[in-house]
Amino acid sequence: MSTPTNEFRKLNLGVMPETRSQTQQGQRRGGRTSAGRGRGRGRGGHAPQAPPDAPVQGYSGLLYSTKNLSPGSSQRATEGLSSEFFVDRLHRHESTRGSYYAFQLKKPVSVRIHNPAIGEDNVECTCEEYRRTRFVCVHIYWLFDGLNAVLTDISKSSPRSIGQGDVVTKISGLYDLIGERLGSLPEQLNMIRGDEIDSDSDNGATEETYSPSDLKSRKEVVQDILSVFDRHALPEEYALAFPDDTSTTAFSEKSFVPGNLAATIYGIAIRDEVFYQRLRRVVTRDICAVSYFSKQRNRARESMRRLDHYVAKGPSNAPESSDVDVPECARTLRLIVHQVCRDRDARASKGPLGAATIKKVVETLVEILTEVVCKRNEDVYENITWERHVHEEHRRDRNLYTYLIGDRPTSDFSTPPGMGDNFIIDHLRDFPVLQWRHLLERLTTILDHIHENAPEGERGSMAFAEKLETLLREYTSDAFEPSSSSVQRRRPTLSSPPASQRRRVD
């Protein structure tokens, strides 16, 4: 394990004054100039021609001799070896040609390394230059240097000769090692720096640049990560004294916010690619998602707890009252359901969520539904001990179940656009059945409660029960045929519910 001081040596702390010795040192390198590195980071430029016999120092610090290459290949090799790219992800894929590993770069292009057994063209790149010429491009040369540094024991003291076809052959020979190091290889490649690189950084030439949309997305991700460490706030509510000057991505002292660790981490993460990627690997997408859904579940519980407190104690005399009556609680629950489903869709659009995470979403929704149907179908003010003054109210204003399911208001703003008419149940169809089949018994119990306790005349209850019964019938008939008959036997039909099981509303 490396010491903290070794890790800090890898940080780029911005522009430092260049000494004469540093300038001379940079001039002695064959083609290792800021322009050569710049292309890899999205700034464009071409490396100047080095003397024919001068070795080229790769970004990793390894030395290469390109004298056996053609002039064009030598120029691409010099530029690619001394460039800096960033591996965004590495995955194994299957195609009609067989399996291959795809190194997705931040550029974005992808270098693909096929199984050597396929024969020719087993290393290719998706960049325009390679597709047009089929010559080894700067991205393949860069990856060649990185893989040599990480997966082989090549000495940095003597140049390694590169001939025509050597690069593809050598990379193909590392196919099995890439598979063995699949999980750790991207970070190892991203952390490569030559021994002398830190001493002559020039005007931020190695810094990544982002479009406004990329920077906005990164800010949202970092805010999502940091909100995990807040017990209550959602990402969009995570109000911190974040640095306002985030228009530049150059790492500098502006990232430091005195007295605010979270804001300092935020400033570093949006400016430093390696730090951001490491933070993302530690606090994964699923960790962020589970944290968000857990907070929303707690908010739903808190809203109903505050309704119970209001019913038990009466209105508060505080100047800024936080009283929650039935309509207010219903609006809060609908908003939470809307936010949970919207957040789940947004996260899934950026990549698949884990099965355990999806189950957390479904369990959150079903818990809210269970509470409303099985425990909140009652007149909350029937036995209050305080005097309540109301001129006129609908019975739904006294019953949370009726407000949300049985007889919800038609002109109520508690239903956000696109949420559907049926509270929660419309959204369960959006989830794979394997993610909620463990809740089958609970959903069946909910259906039984509606049949047995729904006030007579509430058409909303009947429509909701039909939706739920259809959902259960479709699932049980397709997946568990024996369970289907038992489910049908244990609940009454919708067409003729026994009168003794229906509660009258006076």
Coordinates of C-alpha atoms in Angstrom, one line a residue:
M1 CA 0.0 0.0 0.0
S2 CA 1.4 3.4 -1.0
T3 CA 2.0 6.1 1.6
P4 CA -0.1 9.3 1.7
T5 CA 2.9 11.3 0.5
N6 CA 3.3 9.1 -2.6
E7 CA -0.4 9.6 -3.4
F8 CA -0.1 13.4 -3.0
R9 CA 2.8 13.4 -5.5
K10 CA 0.3 12.3 -8.2
L11 CA -1.9 15.4 -7.6
N12 CA -1.7 18.2 -10.2
L13 CA -1.7 21.4 -8.2
G14 CA -1.9 23.7 -11.2
V15 CA 0.6 25.9 -12.8
M16 CA 4.0 26.2 -11.3
P17 CA 6.9 28.4 -12.3
E18 CA 9.2 26.7 -14.8
T19 CA 12.9 26.7 -13.9
R20 CA 15.7 26.7 -16.4
S21 CA 16.6 23.1 -15.6
Q22 CA 13.0 22.1 -16.2
T23 CA 13.0 23.8 -19.6
Q24 CA 16.2 22.1 -20.6
Q25 CA 14.9 18.8 -19.3
G26 CA 11.8 19.1 -21.4
Q27 CA 13.8 19.9 -24.5
R28 CA 15.9 16.8 -24.1
R29 CA 12.9 14.5 -24.5
G30 CA 12.2 13.3 -28.0
G31 CA 8.7 14.7 -28.8
R32 CA 7.5 14.8 -25.2
T33 CA 6.1 18.3 -25.3
S34 CA 2.9 19.9 -24.1
A35 CA 1.5 19.8 -27.6
G36 CA 2.1 16.1 -27.8
R37 CA 0.2 15.5 -24.5
G38 CA -2.4 18.0 -25.3
R39 CA -4.1 16.1 -28.1
G40 CA -4.9 13.2 -25.7
R41 CA -6.7 15.6 -23.4
G42 CA -8.8 17.3 -26.1
R43 CA -6.7 20.4 -26.8
G44 CA -5.4 19.5 -30.2
G45 CA -1.9 20.0 -31.6
H46 CA 0.9 17.8 -33.0
A47 CA 4.2 16.7 -31.6
P48 CA 7.2 18.2 -33.3
Q49 CA 9.4 15.8 -35.3
A50 CA 12.2 14.3 -33.1
P51 CA 15.6 13.4 -34.5
P52 CA 15.4 10.0 -36.3
D53 CA 17.4 8.1 -33.7
A54 CA 16.0 9.8 -30.6
P55 CA 13.9 7.6 -28.4
V56 CA 10.3 8.6 -27.6
Q57 CA 9.3 8.6 -23.9
G58 CA 5.8 7.3 -23.4
Y59 CA 3.4 9.0 -21.0
S60 CA 4.2 6.1 -18.6
G61 CA 7.9 6.9 -18.7
L62 CA 8.9 3.9 -20.8
L63 CA 11.3 4.6 -23.8
Y64 CA 10.6 3.5 -27.4
S65 CA 12.6 3.5 -30.6
T66 CA 10.5 4.3 -33.7
K67 CA 13.3 4.2 -36.3
N68 CA 11.9 1.0 -37.8
L69 CA 8.6 2.6 -38.5
S70 CA 7.6 4.5 -41.6
P71 CA 7.6 8.3 -41.3
G72 CA 3.8 8.5 -40.9
S73 CA 3.7 5.7 -38.4
S74 CA 6.6 7.2 -36.5
Q75 CA 4.7 10.5 -36.2
R76 CA 1.5 8.8 -35.0
A77 CA 3.6 6.7 -32.5
T78 CA 5.3 9.8 -31.1
E79 CA 2.1 11.6 -30.7
G80 CA 0.2 8.6 -29.3
L81 CA 2.8 7.4 -26.9
S82 CA 3.2 10.8 -25.3
S83 CA -0.5 11.6 -25.2
E84 CA -2.7 11.4 -22.1
F85 CA -6.1 9.7 -22.4
F86 CA -8.5 8.5 -19.7
V87 CA -10.2 5.1 -19.6
D88 CA -13.9 5.8 -18.7
R89 CA -14.8 2.1 -18.5
L90 CA -13.6 -1.4 -19.5
H91 CA -15.9 -4.2 -20.3
R92 CA -15.9 -7.6 -22.0
H93 CA -18.3 -8.0 -24.9
E94 CA -19.5 -10.7 -27.3
S95 CA -19.9 -10.2 -31.0
T96 CA -20.2 -12.3 -34.1
R97 CA -16.4 -12.4 -34.2
G98 CA -16.1 -13.6 -30.7
S99 CA -15.3 -12.0 -27.4
Y100 CA -13.3 -8.7 -27.0
Y101 CA -12.4 -6.1 -24.4
A102 CA -13.5 -2.5 -25.1
F103 CA -11.4 0.3 -23.5
Q104 CA -13.9 3.2 -23.6
L105 CA -11.9 6.4 -23.5
K106 CA -13.2 9.7 -22.3
K107 CA -12.5 11.2 -25.8
P108 CA -14.9 9.3 -26.6
V109 CA -13.5 6.5 -28.7
S110 CA -13.1 2.8 -27.9
V111 CA -10.1 0.6 -28.4
R112 CA -11.2 -3.0 -28.9
I113 CA -8.9 -6.0 -28.2
H114 CA -10.3 -9.1 -29.7
N115 CA -9.4 -12.7 -28.8
P116 CA -6.2 -13.5 -30.7
A117 CA -7.8 -16.7 -32.0
I118 CA -9.8 -14.7 -34.5
G119 CA -6.8 -13.9 -36.7
E120 CA -6.2 -10.5 -38.3
D121 CA -7.5 -7.1 -37.1
N122 CA -7.7 -8.2 -33.5
V123 CA -6.9 -4.7 -32.2
E124 CA -9.0 -1.9 -33.6
C125 CA -10.2 1.6 -32.7
T126 CA -13.5 3.3 -33.3
C127 CA -11.9 6.7 -34.1
E128 CA -12.3 8.3 -37.5
E129 CA -8.6 8.0 -38.4
Y130 CA -8.4 4.3 -37.8
R131 CA -11.7 3.6 -39.6
R132 CA -10.5 5.5 -42.6
T133 CA -6.9 4.2 -42.9
R134 CA -6.8 1.0 -40.8
F135 CA -3.4 2.1 -39.5
V136 CA -2.5 2.0 -35.9
C137 CA -3.8 5.3 -34.4
V138 CA -2.7 7.5 -31.6
H139 CA -5.2 5.8 -29.2
I140 CA -3.8 2.3 -29.9
Y141 CA -0.3 3.6 -29.4
W142 CA -1.3 5.2 -26.1
L143 CA -2.9 2.0 -24.9
F144 CA 0.2 0.0 -26.0
D145 CA 2.3 2.2 -23.7
G146 CA -0.1 1.9 -20.8
L147 CA -0.5 -1.9 -21.0
N148 CA 3.3 -2.3 -21.2
A149 CA 3.7 -0.2 -18.0
V150 CA 1.0 -2.0 -16.1
L151 CA 1.1 -5.6 -17.3
T152 CA 4.8 -6.2 -18.2
D153 CA 8.2 -5.8 -16.5
I154 CA 9.9 -3.6 -19.2
S155 CA 12.8 -1.6 -17.9
K156 CA 12.6 2.2 -18.2
S157 CA 16.3 2.6 -18.7
S158 CA 16.6 1.2 -22.3
P159 CA 14.4 2.0 -25.3
R160 CA 12.1 -0.7 -26.7
S161 CA 12.2 -1.0 -30.5
I162 CA 8.8 -0.8 -32.3
G163 CA 8.5 -2.3 -35.7
Q164 CA 5.6 -2.6 -38.2
G165 CA 3.0 -4.9 -36.7
D166 CA 4.7 -5.1 -33.3
V167 CA 2.1 -3.0 -31.5
V168 CA -0.9 -5.1 -32.5
T169 CA 1.0 -8.4 -31.9
K170 CA 2.1 -7.3 -28.4
I171 CA -1.3 -6.0 -27.4
S172 CA -3.0 -9.2 -28.5
G173 CA -0.5 -11.2 -26.4
L174 CA -1.9 -9.4 -23.3
Y175 CA -5.5 -10.5 -24.0
D176 CA -5.6 -13.1 -21.1
L177 CA -3.9 -10.7 -18.6
I178 CA -6.4 -8.0 -19.4
G179 CA -9.2 -10.5 -18.4
E180 CA -7.5 -11.2 -15.2
R181 CA -7.1 -7.5 -14.3
L182 CA -10.4 -6.4 -15.7
G183 CA -11.6 -4.7 -12.5
S184 CA -8.4 -2.8 -11.5
L185 CA -6.9 -2.1 -14.9
P186 CA -8.8 1.1 -15.7
E187 CA -7.7 2.8 -12.5
Q188 CA -4.1 1.6 -13.0
L189 CA -4.0 3.0 -16.5
N190 CA -5.5 6.3 -15.4
M191 CA -2.9 6.7 -12.7
I192 CA 0.1 6.2 -14.9
R193 CA 2.5 9.2 -15.0
G194 CA 6.1 9.2 -16.1
D195 CA 8.8 9.9 -13.4
E196 CA 9.5 13.4 -14.8
I197 CA 6.0 14.5 -15.8
D198 CA 5.1 16.2 -12.5
S199 CA 8.1 18.5 -12.8
D200 CA 7.3 20.3 -16.0
S201 CA 3.5 20.7 -16.2
D202 CA 2.8 23.6 -18.3
N203 CA -0.2 25.9 -18.0
G204 CA -2.7 23.2 -17.3
A205 CA -2.0 21.5 -20.6
T206 CA -2.8 18.1 -19.1
E207 CA -6.2 19.1 -17.7
E208 CA -9.4 17.7 -19.0
T209 CA -11.8 20.2 -20.6
Y210 CA -15.6 19.6 -20.5
S211 CA -18.5 21.0 -22.4
P212 CA -21.1 22.8 -20.3
S213 CA -23.4 19.7 -20.4
D214 CA -20.5 17.4 -19.2
L215 CA -19.7 19.8 -16.3
K216 CA -23.4 20.1 -15.3
S217 CA -23.7 16.3 -15.3
R218 CA -20.6 15.9 -13.2
K219 CA -21.9 18.5 -10.7
E220 CA -25.1 16.5 -10.3
V221 CA -23.2 13.3 -9.8
V222 CA -20.9 14.8 -7.1
Q223 CA -23.9 16.3 -5.4
D224 CA -25.6 12.9 -5.5
I225 CA -22.5 11.3 -3.9
L226 CA -22.2 13.9 -1.2
S227 CA -25.8 13.8 -0.2
V228 CA -25.3 10.1 0.8
F229 CA -23.5 11.5 3.9
D230 CA -26.4 13.7 4.8
R231 CA -29.1 11.9 6.9
H232 CA -32.0 13.9 5.5
A233 CA -31.3 16.0 2.4
L234 CA -32.0 14.8 -1.1
P235 CA -29.4 15.6 -3.8
E236 CA -31.4 18.5 -5.2
E237 CA -31.8 19.9 -1.7
Y238 CA -28.2 19.5 -0.7
A239 CA -27.5 23.2 0.0
L240 CA -23.7 23.7 0.5
A241 CA -21.4 26.6 0.1
F242 CA -20.0 25.1 -3.1
P243 CA -17.5 27.2 -5.0
D244 CA -19.2 29.5 -7.4
D245 CA -16.2 29.7 -9.7
T246 CA -16.6 26.4 -11.5
S247 CA -16.5 27.7 -15.0
T248 CA -12.9 26.5 -15.2
T249 CA -11.8 22.9 -14.8
A250 CA -8.3 23.8 -13.9
F251 CA -7.3 22.3 -10.5
S252 CA -6.2 25.2 -8.2
E253 CA -6.4 26.5 -4.7
K254 CA -10.0 27.7 -5.5
S255 CA -11.1 24.1 -4.7
F256 CA -10.4 24.7 -1.0
V257 CA -13.3 26.1 1.0
P258 CA -12.3 26.9 4.6
G259 CA -14.4 25.1 7.2
N260 CA -16.4 23.1 4.7
L261 CA -15.0 19.6 3.8
A262 CA -17.9 18.7 1.6
A263 CA -17.6 21.8 -0.5
T264 CA -13.9 21.3 -0.8
I265 CA -14.4 17.7 -2.0
Y266 CA -17.0 19.0 -4.4
G267 CA -14.6 21.5 -5.9
I268 CA -11.8 18.9 -6.3
A269 CA -14.1 16.3 -7.8
I270 CA -15.4 18.5 -10.6
R271 CA -11.9 19.6 -11.5
D272 CA -9.8 16.5 -11.1
E273 CA -10.7 13.5 -13.3
V274 CA -8.8 10.9 -11.3
F275 CA -10.2 12.0 -8.0
Y276 CA -13.7 12.1 -9.4
Q277 CA -13.4 8.5 -10.8
R278 CA -12.0 7.2 -7.5
L279 CA -14.8 8.9 -5.6
R280 CA -17.4 7.4 -8.0
R281 CA -15.9 3.9 -7.5
V282 CA -16.1 4.2 -3.8
V283 CA -19.6 5.7 -3.7
T284 CA -21.3 3.7 -6.5
R285 CA -24.5 4.5 -8.4
D286 CA -26.4 1.9 -6.4
I287 CA -25.2 3.3 -3.1
C288 CA -26.5 6.7 -4.1
A289 CA -29.8 5.3 -5.3
V290 CA -30.4 3.2 -2.2
S291 CA -29.6 6.3 0.0
Y292 CA -32.1 8.4 -2.0
F293 CA -35.0 5.8 -1.8
S294 CA -34.3 5.2 1.9
K295 CA -34.7 8.9 2.6
Q296 CA -37.9 9.1 0.6
R297 CA -39.3 6.1 2.6
N298 CA -38.4 7.9 5.8
R299 CA -40.1 11.1 4.5
A300 CA -43.3 9.1 3.9
R301 CA -43.2 7.7 7.4
E302 CA -42.6 11.2 8.8
S303 CA -45.5 12.7 7.0
M304 CA -47.9 10.1 8.4
R305 CA -46.4 10.5 11.9
R306 CA -47.0 14.2 11.7
L307 CA -50.6 13.5 10.7
D308 CA -51.0 11.3 13.7
H309 CA -49.5 14.0 15.9
Y310 CA -51.9 16.6 14.5
V311 CA -54.9 14.3 15.1
A312 CA -53.8 13.5 18.7
K313 CA -52.8 17.0 19.8
G314 CA -54.7 19.4 17.6
P315 CA -53.3 22.5 15.8
S316 CA -50.0 23.9 16.8
N317 CA -49.7 27.4 18.2
A318 CA -46.3 27.9 16.7
P319 CA -45.9 31.0 14.4
E320 CA -44.8 28.7 11.5
S321 CA -47.0 25.8 12.0
S322 CA -46.0 22.4 10.6
D323 CA -49.4 20.8 11.1
V324 CA -50.2 18.0 8.6
D325 CA -53.9 17.2 8.0
V326 CA -55.3 14.5 5.7
P327 CA -55.1 16.5 2.4
E328 CA -51.6 17.7 3.2
C329 CA -50.4 14.2 4.0
A330 CA -52.0 12.9 0.8
R331 CA -50.2 15.5 -1.3
T332 CA -46.9 14.7 0.3
L333 CA -47.3 10.9 -0.3
R334 CA -48.2 11.5 -3.9
L335 CA -45.2 13.8 -4.4
I336 CA -42.9 11.2 -2.9
V337 CA -44.2 8.4 -5.1
H338 CA -43.7 10.7 -8.2
Q339 CA -40.2 11.6 -7.2
V340 CA -39.2 8.0 -6.5
C341 CA -40.4 6.8 -9.8
R342 CA -38.9 9.7 -11.7
D343 CA -35.6 9.3 -10.0
R344 CA -35.6 5.6 -10.7
D345 CA -36.2 6.3 -14.4
A346 CA -33.5 9.0 -14.5
R347 CA -30.9 6.7 -12.9
A348 CA -31.8 3.7 -15.1
S349 CA -31.4 5.8 -18.2
K350 CA -27.7 6.3 -17.4
G351 CA -27.0 2.6 -16.7
P352 CA -28.7 -0.4 -15.2
L353 CA -29.3 -0.4 -11.5
G354 CA -28.6 -3.5 -9.3
A355 CA -31.4 -5.9 -8.5
A356 CA -31.2 -5.1 -4.8
T357 CA -31.6 -1.4 -5.6
I358 CA -34.7 -2.0 -7.8
K359 CA -36.1 -4.1 -5.0
K360 CA -35.6 -1.2 -2.6
V361 CA -37.7 1.0 -4.9
V362 CA -40.5 -1.5 -5.1
E363 CA -40.4 -2.1 -1.3
T364 CA -40.7 1.6 -0.7
L365 CA -43.8 1.9 -2.9
V366 CA -45.5 -1.2 -1.5
E367 CA -44.8 -0.1 2.1
I368 CA -46.5 3.2 1.5
L369 CA -49.4 1.4 -0.2
T370 CA -49.7 -1.1 2.6
E371 CA -49.8 1.7 5.3
V372 CA -52.5 3.6 3.4
V373 CA -54.8 0.7 2.6
C374 CA -54.4 -1.5 5.7
K375 CA -53.9 1.2 8.5
R376 CA -55.3 4.5 7.2
N377 CA -58.8 3.6 6.1
E378 CA -60.5 5.4 8.9
D379 CA -62.1 8.7 10.0
V380 CA -59.1 10.2 11.8
Y381 CA -61.2 12.8 13.6
E382 CA -63.9 10.5 15.0
N383 CA -62.4 10.2 18.5
I384 CA -60.4 13.4 18.9
T385 CA -60.4 15.1 22.3
W386 CA -59.9 18.7 21.0
E387 CA -62.4 21.0 19.4
R388 CA -62.2 21.2 15.6
H389 CA -63.8 24.0 13.8
V390 CA -64.7 23.4 10.1
H391 CA -67.6 24.8 8.1
E392 CA -67.9 22.2 5.4
E393 CA -65.7 19.3 4.3
H394 CA -65.9 16.2 2.2
R395 CA -65.5 12.8 3.9
R396 CA -62.2 12.3 2.0
D397 CA -60.7 15.1 4.0
R398 CA -61.1 12.9 7.1
N399 CA -59.8 9.6 5.6
L400 CA -56.4 9.3 4.0
Y401 CA -57.3 6.1 2.1
T402 CA -60.4 7.7 0.6
Y403 CA -58.4 10.8 -0.4
L404 CA -55.8 8.8 -2.2
I405 CA -57.7 5.8 -3.5
G406 CA -61.4 5.5 -2.7
D407 CA -62.7 8.9 -3.8
R408 CA -59.8 11.2 -4.7
P409 CA -60.6 14.7 -5.7
T410 CA -60.8 15.2 -9.5
S411 CA -59.3 18.7 -9.4
D412 CA -56.6 18.1 -6.9
F413 CA -53.0 19.2 -7.5
S414 CA -51.6 16.4 -5.5
T415 CA -51.3 14.3 -8.6
P416 CA -48.2 15.4 -10.6
P417 CA -48.4 15.1 -14.4
G418 CA -47.8 11.6 -15.7
M419 CA -48.5 9.9 -12.4
G420 CA -51.7 8.1 -13.5
D421 CA -55.0 7.8 -11.7
N422 CA -54.2 4.8 -9.5
F423 CA -52.0 5.5 -6.5
I424 CA -48.8 3.4 -6.9
I425 CA -50.3 0.4 -8.6
D426 CA -49.9 1.9 -12.1
H427 CA -46.1 2.0 -11.5
L428 CA -45.6 -1.6 -10.4
R429 CA -46.0 -2.7 -14.1
D430 CA -42.9 -0.7 -14.9
F431 CA -40.8 -3.1 -12.8
P432 CA -39.7 -6.6 -13.7
V433 CA -41.8 -9.1 -11.9
L434 CA -38.8 -10.7 -10.4
Q435 CA -38.2 -7.5 -8.5
W436 CA -41.5 -7.6 -6.7
R437 CA -42.6 -11.3 -6.6
H438 CA -41.3 -11.5 -3.0
L439 CA -44.1 -8.9 -2.2
L440 CA -46.8 -11.1 -3.7
E441 CA -48.3 -12.0 -0.4
R442 CA -48.4 -8.4 0.8
L443 CA -50.1 -7.2 -2.4
T444 CA -52.7 -10.0 -2.0
T445 CA -53.3 -8.8 1.6
I446 CA -53.8 -5.3 0.3
L447 CA -56.4 -6.5 -2.2
D448 CA -58.2 -8.4 0.6
H449 CA -58.3 -5.3 2.7
I450 CA -59.8 -3.2 -0.1
H451 CA -62.6 -5.9 -0.6
E452 CA -63.4 -6.2 3.1
N453 CA -63.1 -2.6 4.2
A454 CA -63.6 -0.2 1.4
P455 CA -66.6 2.2 2.1
E456 CA -69.6 1.3 0.0
G457 CA -70.1 3.5 -3.1
E458 CA -66.4 4.4 -3.6
R459 CA -65.9 3.6 -7.2
G460 CA -62.3 4.5 -6.9
S461 CA -61.8 1.5 -4.6
M462 CA -63.4 -0.8 -7.1
A463 CA -61.3 0.4 -10.0
F464 CA -58.2 0.2 -7.9
A465 CA -59.0 -3.3 -6.8
E466 CA -59.6 -4.4 -10.4
K467 CA -56.2 -3.0 -11.4
L468 CA -54.4 -4.8 -8.6
E469 CA -56.3 -8.0 -9.2
T470 CA -55.4 -8.0 -12.9
L471 CA -51.7 -7.4 -12.0
L472 CA -51.7 -10.3 -9.6
R473 CA -53.6 -12.6 -12.0
E474 CA -51.3 -11.9 -14.9
Y475 CA -48.2 -12.6 -12.7
T476 CA -49.5 -15.7 -10.9
S477 CA -50.9 -17.3 -14.1
D478 CA -47.6 -16.7 -16.0
A479 CA -45.1 -17.5 -13.3
F480 CA -46.7 -19.6 -10.6
E481 CA -49.7 -21.4 -11.9
P482 CA -50.4 -23.4 -8.7
S483 CA -50.4 -20.2 -6.7
S484 CA -52.9 -18.6 -9.0
S485 CA -55.7 -20.9 -8.0
S486 CA -54.9 -20.4 -4.3
V487 CA -54.9 -16.6 -4.7
Q488 CA -58.3 -16.8 -6.5
R489 CA -59.7 -19.0 -3.7
R490 CA -58.7 -16.7 -0.8
R491 CA -60.3 -13.5 -2.0
P492 CA -63.9 -12.7 -3.1
T493 CA -64.7 -11.8 -6.6
L494 CA -65.2 -8.2 -7.7
S495 CA -68.6 -8.8 -9.2
S496 CA -70.4 -9.8 -6.1
P497 CA -68.6 -8.8 -2.8
P498 CA -70.6 -10.0 0.3
A499 CA -72.5 -7.2 1.8
S500 CA -71.3 -8.2 5.3
Q501 CA -67.8 -7.4 4.2
R502 CA -68.6 -3.9 3.0
R503 CA -68.5 -1.0 5.4
R504 CA -71.3 1.6 5.0
V505 CA -70.7 5.3 5.0
D506 CA -73.3 7.2 7.0

